[in-house]
Amino acid sequence: MVVENLSESQIINDDEINFRFLSTYLEKLKIACKIYKGNFYLDSFNYFPISEENQTFIDIYKWRENHEYKHYFSKEFFENFTKNKLNYKIFKDTLVLGSSTGNNYYRNLLTFIPRLFFIPDEDVDIAIHRNTSNRTRDFIEQILKIRKIKLNKFIYLDDDFYSFKNSLMPQFFPIKTSIKILNQIFRKQINNQKKIYITRKNSNYRRLVNESDLIDVLKKNDYTIIDLETYSIMEQIEIFASAKKIISPTSSALSNCVFCSNDAEIYEITPSYKHQYEQTFKSRYSDISKILNLKYFRLEADPVEVQEVDDKTQKFVSKKIIKDSNYYKNLIIKKENFIKFIENN
């Protein structure tokens, strides 16, 4: 016996299962959200719910690549799950929002946050990963306040499986839908004439090591240099919404381009990618730009080895990928190439 997956059509044709799914609707965006209400188990990595009847719903809750879910349907997983599920910590009357185990800003913003706009209750306990930054927690609270929803408390999840009773689990949206939700809800009608450069001077990877050599070029072209680590997410939204041109080394901060107006220009300084598994990094912000009709430009930089790999990366990324991928290195760029990049586009 293994965990059984039910397709959306099977859910609709099973009255008992279908009754467990609520549906909330954003009239302004014409977007509906399915929300499972009941008892279920899930882990704090994939947030993939499994019912007490050992059923799950991959059409509704898949947000990673297909191979990330294969193990849930193995005999080995089922035996281990069955043996341990009575020992899982229990939470009741909880909305499982979830968040990135590594506190990745791109993932939090585009996978988890959009589901906040479909909460059906007036007050909630919200489950997120313990690693979630204070800045992201503040953003969640601000959204709930705007929506006039009372946050009773956060429930913090560690790297484990949990049991939820009488709880809510909103569906995950395709990235294109998440982008639409965020852009339409936060889009502002303001004069977007600012030019900004996002520095990664305090980052572990993809830091432009010769950035100081480029400052004069940026200032000559009227760019403001900004370290987003010093800004709240609401402030970052304002910065990107008011920007005409944005230059940045590859960074989760570029996720904020979902808040740009449709005539903004994105200039990404990227590592040189050479592996198939890096394609998701390579296309991430060009894909967002394409969806929102932003102008997008890419400049490839040369890699520079980092001196020390941080603990979080070592925990979540294999040693081979850390060694081989330029995504986990710093960057250096020729000044003349940088000048052409920003002055000829």
mmCIF file of C-alpha atoms in Angstrom, residues 137-332:
data_model
loop_
_atom_site.group_PDB
_atom_site.id
_atom_site.type_symbol
_atom_site.label_atom_id
_atom_site.label_comp_id
_atom_site.label_asym_id
_atom_site.label_seq_id
_atom_site.Cartn_x
_atom_site.Cartn_y
_atom_site.Cartn_z
ATOM 1 C CA ARG A 137 6.948 38.002 9.375
ATOM 2 C CA ASP A 138 6.347 41.764 9.502
ATOM 3 C CA PHE A 139 5.202 41.708 5.873
ATOM 4 C CA ILE A 140 2.733 38.911 6.609
ATOM 5 C CA GLU A 141 1.360 40.902 9.546
ATOM 6 C CA GLN A 142 1.025 44.034 7.412
ATOM 7 C CA ILE A 143 -0.918 42.167 4.726
ATOM 8 C CA LEU A 144 -3.256 40.689 7.327
ATOM 9 C CA LYS A 145 -3.788 44.128 8.855
ATOM 10 C CA ILE A 146 -4.648 45.583 5.449
ATOM 11 C CA ARG A 147 -7.130 42.737 4.944
ATOM 12 C CA LYS A 148 -8.554 43.278 8.446
ATOM 13 C CA ILE A 149 -7.634 39.767 9.572
ATOM 14 C CA LYS A 150 -6.477 39.296 13.152
ATOM 15 C CA LEU A 151 -3.298 37.267 13.587
ATOM 16 C CA ASN A 152 -3.642 35.395 16.859
ATOM 17 C CA LYS A 153 -0.130 33.969 16.692
ATOM 18 C CA PHE A 154 2.522 32.464 14.479
ATOM 19 C CA ILE A 155 3.139 28.745 14.835
ATOM 20 C CA TYR A 156 6.758 27.925 14.065
ATOM 21 C CA LEU A 157 7.653 24.710 12.263
ATOM 22 C CA ASP A 158 11.050 23.036 12.348
ATOM 23 C CA ASP A 159 12.389 20.538 9.800
ATOM 24 C CA ASP A 160 9.895 17.782 10.532
ATOM 25 C CA PHE A 161 6.514 16.187 9.807
ATOM 26 C CA TYR A 162 3.426 17.519 11.605
ATOM 27 C CA SER A 163 -0.192 16.598 12.202
ATOM 28 C CA PHE A 164 -2.857 19.277 11.729
ATOM 29 C CA LYS A 165 -6.406 18.961 13.040
ATOM 30 C CA ASN A 166 -9.356 21.026 11.787
ATOM 31 C CA SER A 167 -6.889 23.172 9.887
ATOM 32 C CA LEU A 168 -6.668 24.987 6.558
ATOM 33 C CA MET A 169 -4.233 24.386 3.705
ATOM 34 C CA PRO A 170 -4.527 26.809 0.733
ATOM 35 C CA GLN A 171 -3.487 25.585 -2.688
ATOM 36 C CA PHE A 172 -0.245 26.643 -4.353
ATOM 37 C CA PHE A 173 -0.505 28.773 -7.482
ATOM 38 C CA PRO A 174 1.492 28.577 -10.713
ATOM 39 C CA ILE A 175 4.214 31.243 -10.698
ATOM 40 C CA LYS A 176 2.429 33.190 -13.443
ATOM 41 C CA THR A 177 -0.686 33.452 -11.264
ATOM 42 C CA SER A 178 1.350 34.463 -8.200
ATOM 43 C CA ILE A 179 3.005 37.226 -10.220
ATOM 44 C CA LYS A 180 -0.398 38.490 -11.345
ATOM 45 C CA ILE A 181 -1.703 38.520 -7.762
ATOM 46 C CA LEU A 182 1.263 40.457 -6.369
ATOM 47 C CA ASN A 183 1.519 42.888 -9.271
ATOM 48 C CA GLN A 184 -2.169 43.744 -9.347
ATOM 49 C CA ILE A 185 -2.598 44.092 -5.594
ATOM 50 C CA PHE A 186 0.532 46.164 -4.937
ATOM 51 C CA ARG A 187 0.883 48.035 -8.224
ATOM 52 C CA LYS A 188 0.990 51.790 -7.705
ATOM 53 C CA GLN A 189 0.301 54.634 -10.117
ATOM 54 C CA ILE A 190 3.434 56.669 -9.484
ATOM 55 C CA ASN A 191 6.061 58.401 -11.570
ATOM 56 C CA ASN A 192 8.713 55.751 -12.216
ATOM 57 C CA GLN A 193 11.757 57.731 -13.275
ATOM 58 C CA LYS A 194 14.318 56.514 -10.724
ATOM 59 C CA LYS A 195 17.436 54.578 -11.655
ATOM 60 C CA ILE A 196 18.680 52.182 -8.992
ATOM 61 C CA TYR A 197 21.591 49.807 -8.530
ATOM 62 C CA ILE A 198 21.137 46.993 -6.000
ATOM 63 C CA THR A 199 24.380 46.209 -4.196
ATOM 64 C CA ARG A 200 25.186 42.772 -2.788
ATOM 65 C CA LYS A 201 28.219 44.002 -0.865
ATOM 66 C CA ASN A 202 27.140 42.167 2.304
ATOM 67 C CA SER A 203 26.103 38.924 0.587
ATOM 68 C CA ASN A 204 27.837 35.553 0.654
ATOM 69 C CA TYR A 205 27.560 34.876 -3.082
ATOM 70 C CA ARG A 206 27.279 36.756 -6.378
ATOM 71 C CA ARG A 207 28.843 39.819 -4.795
ATOM 72 C CA LEU A 208 30.444 42.061 -7.416
ATOM 73 C CA VAL A 209 33.993 42.134 -6.085
ATOM 74 C CA ASN A 210 35.063 45.129 -8.190
ATOM 75 C CA GLU A 211 31.906 47.100 -7.480
ATOM 76 C CA SER A 212 33.908 50.069 -6.181
ATOM 77 C CA ASP A 213 35.438 50.462 -9.662
ATOM 78 C CA LEU A 214 31.956 50.901 -11.135
ATOM 79 C CA ILE A 215 30.545 53.480 -8.725
ATOM 80 C CA ASP A 216 31.669 56.431 -10.834
ATOM 81 C CA VAL A 217 29.907 54.974 -13.892
ATOM 82 C CA LEU A 218 26.708 54.513 -11.914
ATOM 83 C CA LYS A 219 26.797 58.033 -10.491
ATOM 84 C CA LYS A 220 27.563 59.520 -13.902
ATOM 85 C CA ASN A 221 24.403 57.843 -15.207
ATOM 86 C CA ASP A 222 22.292 59.052 -12.241
ATOM 87 C CA TYR A 223 21.901 55.698 -10.487
ATOM 88 C CA THR A 224 21.152 55.529 -6.767
ATOM 89 C CA ILE A 225 23.011 52.718 -4.978
ATOM 90 C CA ILE A 226 20.744 50.797 -2.615
ATOM 91 C CA ASP A 227 21.363 48.006 -0.117
ATOM 92 C CA LEU A 228 17.935 46.376 0.257
ATOM 93 C CA GLU A 229 19.001 44.652 3.476
ATOM 94 C CA THR A 230 18.236 47.925 5.254
ATOM 95 C CA TYR A 231 14.656 48.196 3.945
ATOM 96 C CA SER A 232 11.381 46.543 4.908
ATOM 97 C CA ILE A 233 9.512 44.629 2.201
ATOM 98 C CA MET A 234 6.897 47.390 1.958
ATOM 99 C CA GLU A 235 9.733 49.875 1.405
ATOM 100 C CA GLN A 236 11.242 47.591 -1.232
ATOM 101 C CA ILE A 237 7.896 47.545 -3.030
ATOM 102 C CA GLU A 238 7.944 51.357 -3.150
ATOM 103 C CA ILE A 239 11.522 51.360 -4.462
ATOM 104 C CA PHE A 240 10.808 48.964 -7.320
ATOM 105 C CA ALA A 241 7.441 50.508 -8.159
ATOM 106 C CA SER A 242 9.107 53.913 -8.597
ATOM 107 C CA ALA A 243 12.094 52.648 -10.620
ATOM 108 C CA LYS A 244 12.507 53.065 -14.355
ATOM 109 C CA LYS A 245 15.822 51.175 -14.532
ATOM 110 C CA ILE A 246 17.131 48.542 -12.102
ATOM 111 C CA ILE A 247 20.637 47.053 -12.217
ATOM 112 C CA SER A 248 21.561 44.164 -9.948
ATOM 113 C CA PRO A 249 23.757 41.091 -9.736
ATOM 114 C CA THR A 250 21.602 37.951 -9.651
ATOM 115 C CA SER A 251 19.730 38.127 -6.367
ATOM 116 C CA SER A 252 16.436 37.123 -4.787
ATOM 117 C CA ALA A 253 15.927 40.865 -4.386
ATOM 118 C CA LEU A 254 15.121 40.952 -8.111
ATOM 119 C CA SER A 255 11.918 39.119 -7.203
ATOM 120 C CA ASN A 256 10.677 42.605 -6.390
ATOM 121 C CA CYS A 257 10.424 43.292 -10.114
ATOM 122 C CA VAL A 258 6.897 41.846 -9.770
ATOM 123 C CA PHE A 259 6.021 45.283 -8.361
ATOM 124 C CA CYS A 260 7.436 47.235 -11.313
ATOM 125 C CA SER A 261 5.335 49.162 -13.791
ATOM 126 C CA ASN A 262 5.232 47.631 -17.259
ATOM 127 C CA ASP A 263 7.720 50.062 -18.803
ATOM 128 C CA ALA A 264 10.510 49.332 -16.296
ATOM 129 C CA GLU A 265 13.881 47.948 -17.410
ATOM 130 C CA ILE A 266 15.741 45.160 -15.597
ATOM 131 C CA TYR A 267 19.528 44.793 -16.014
ATOM 132 C CA GLU A 268 20.757 41.554 -14.440
ATOM 133 C CA ILE A 269 24.462 40.785 -13.975
ATOM 134 C CA THR A 270 24.583 36.993 -13.947
ATOM 135 C CA PRO A 271 27.076 34.204 -13.316
ATOM 136 C CA SER A 272 28.127 32.143 -16.336
ATOM 137 C CA TYR A 273 25.878 29.099 -16.101
ATOM 138 C CA LYS A 274 27.111 25.775 -17.491
ATOM 139 C CA HIS A 275 24.864 23.087 -15.966
ATOM 140 C CA GLN A 276 21.296 22.047 -16.738
ATOM 141 C CA TYR A 277 20.256 22.334 -13.089
ATOM 142 C CA GLU A 278 21.189 26.036 -13.179
ATOM 143 C CA GLN A 279 18.607 26.882 -15.834
ATOM 144 C CA THR A 280 15.988 27.744 -13.244
ATOM 145 C CA PHE A 281 18.353 30.417 -11.861
ATOM 146 C CA LYS A 282 19.238 31.644 -15.334
ATOM 147 C CA SER A 283 15.659 32.213 -16.463
ATOM 148 C CA ARG A 284 14.026 33.209 -13.176
ATOM 149 C CA TYR A 285 13.958 37.001 -13.571
ATOM 150 C CA SER A 286 13.793 37.073 -17.353
ATOM 151 C CA ASP A 287 10.640 34.941 -17.020
ATOM 152 C CA ILE A 288 9.068 37.419 -14.594
ATOM 153 C CA SER A 289 10.022 40.266 -16.914
ATOM 154 C CA LYS A 290 8.450 38.494 -19.873
ATOM 155 C CA ILE A 291 5.198 37.874 -18.002
ATOM 156 C CA LEU A 292 4.958 41.553 -16.995
ATOM 157 C CA ASN A 293 6.227 42.936 -20.334
ATOM 158 C CA LEU A 294 9.288 44.477 -18.702
ATOM 159 C CA LYS A 295 12.404 45.123 -20.740
ATOM 160 C CA TYR A 296 15.101 42.692 -19.667
ATOM 161 C CA PHE A 297 18.861 42.705 -20.307
ATOM 162 C CA ARG A 298 21.537 40.262 -19.129
ATOM 163 C CA LEU A 299 25.286 40.701 -18.724
ATOM 164 C CA GLU A 300 27.413 37.665 -17.899
ATOM 165 C CA ALA A 301 30.208 38.128 -15.351
ATOM 166 C CA ASP A 302 33.259 36.010 -14.572
ATOM 167 C CA PRO A 303 33.289 33.833 -11.428
ATOM 168 C CA VAL A 304 35.428 34.457 -8.350
ATOM 169 C CA GLU A 305 35.823 31.725 -5.730
ATOM 170 C CA VAL A 306 34.382 32.465 -2.296
ATOM 171 C CA GLN A 307 36.592 31.983 0.743
ATOM 172 C CA GLU A 308 33.996 30.379 2.985
ATOM 173 C CA VAL A 309 30.659 28.628 2.427
ATOM 174 C CA ASP A 310 27.984 29.586 4.963
ATOM 175 C CA ASP A 311 26.230 26.996 7.129
ATOM 176 C CA LYS A 312 22.793 27.448 5.532
ATOM 177 C CA THR A 313 24.106 26.686 2.045
ATOM 178 C CA GLN A 314 26.002 23.643 3.309
ATOM 179 C CA LYS A 315 22.798 22.365 4.910
ATOM 180 C CA PHE A 316 20.577 22.637 1.839
ATOM 181 C CA VAL A 317 22.958 22.336 -1.139
ATOM 182 C CA SER A 318 25.204 19.399 -2.045
ATOM 183 C CA LYS A 319 28.973 19.849 -1.863
ATOM 184 C CA LYS A 320 29.314 19.038 -5.558
ATOM 185 C CA ILE A 321 26.892 21.770 -6.627
ATOM 186 C CA ILE A 322 28.532 24.298 -4.299
ATOM 187 C CA LYS A 323 31.881 23.443 -5.870
ATOM 188 C CA ASP A 324 30.753 23.291 -9.515
ATOM 189 C CA SER A 325 28.083 25.969 -9.833
ATOM 190 C CA ASN A 326 29.003 29.600 -10.424
ATOM 191 C CA TYR A 327 25.772 30.518 -8.649
ATOM 192 C CA TYR A 328 27.694 29.966 -5.407
ATOM 193 C CA LYS A 329 30.630 32.163 -6.364
ATOM 194 C CA ASN A 330 31.240 35.892 -6.467
ATOM 195 C CA LEU A 331 31.409 37.951 -9.662
ATOM 196 C CA ILE A 332 33.800 40.260 -11.452
#
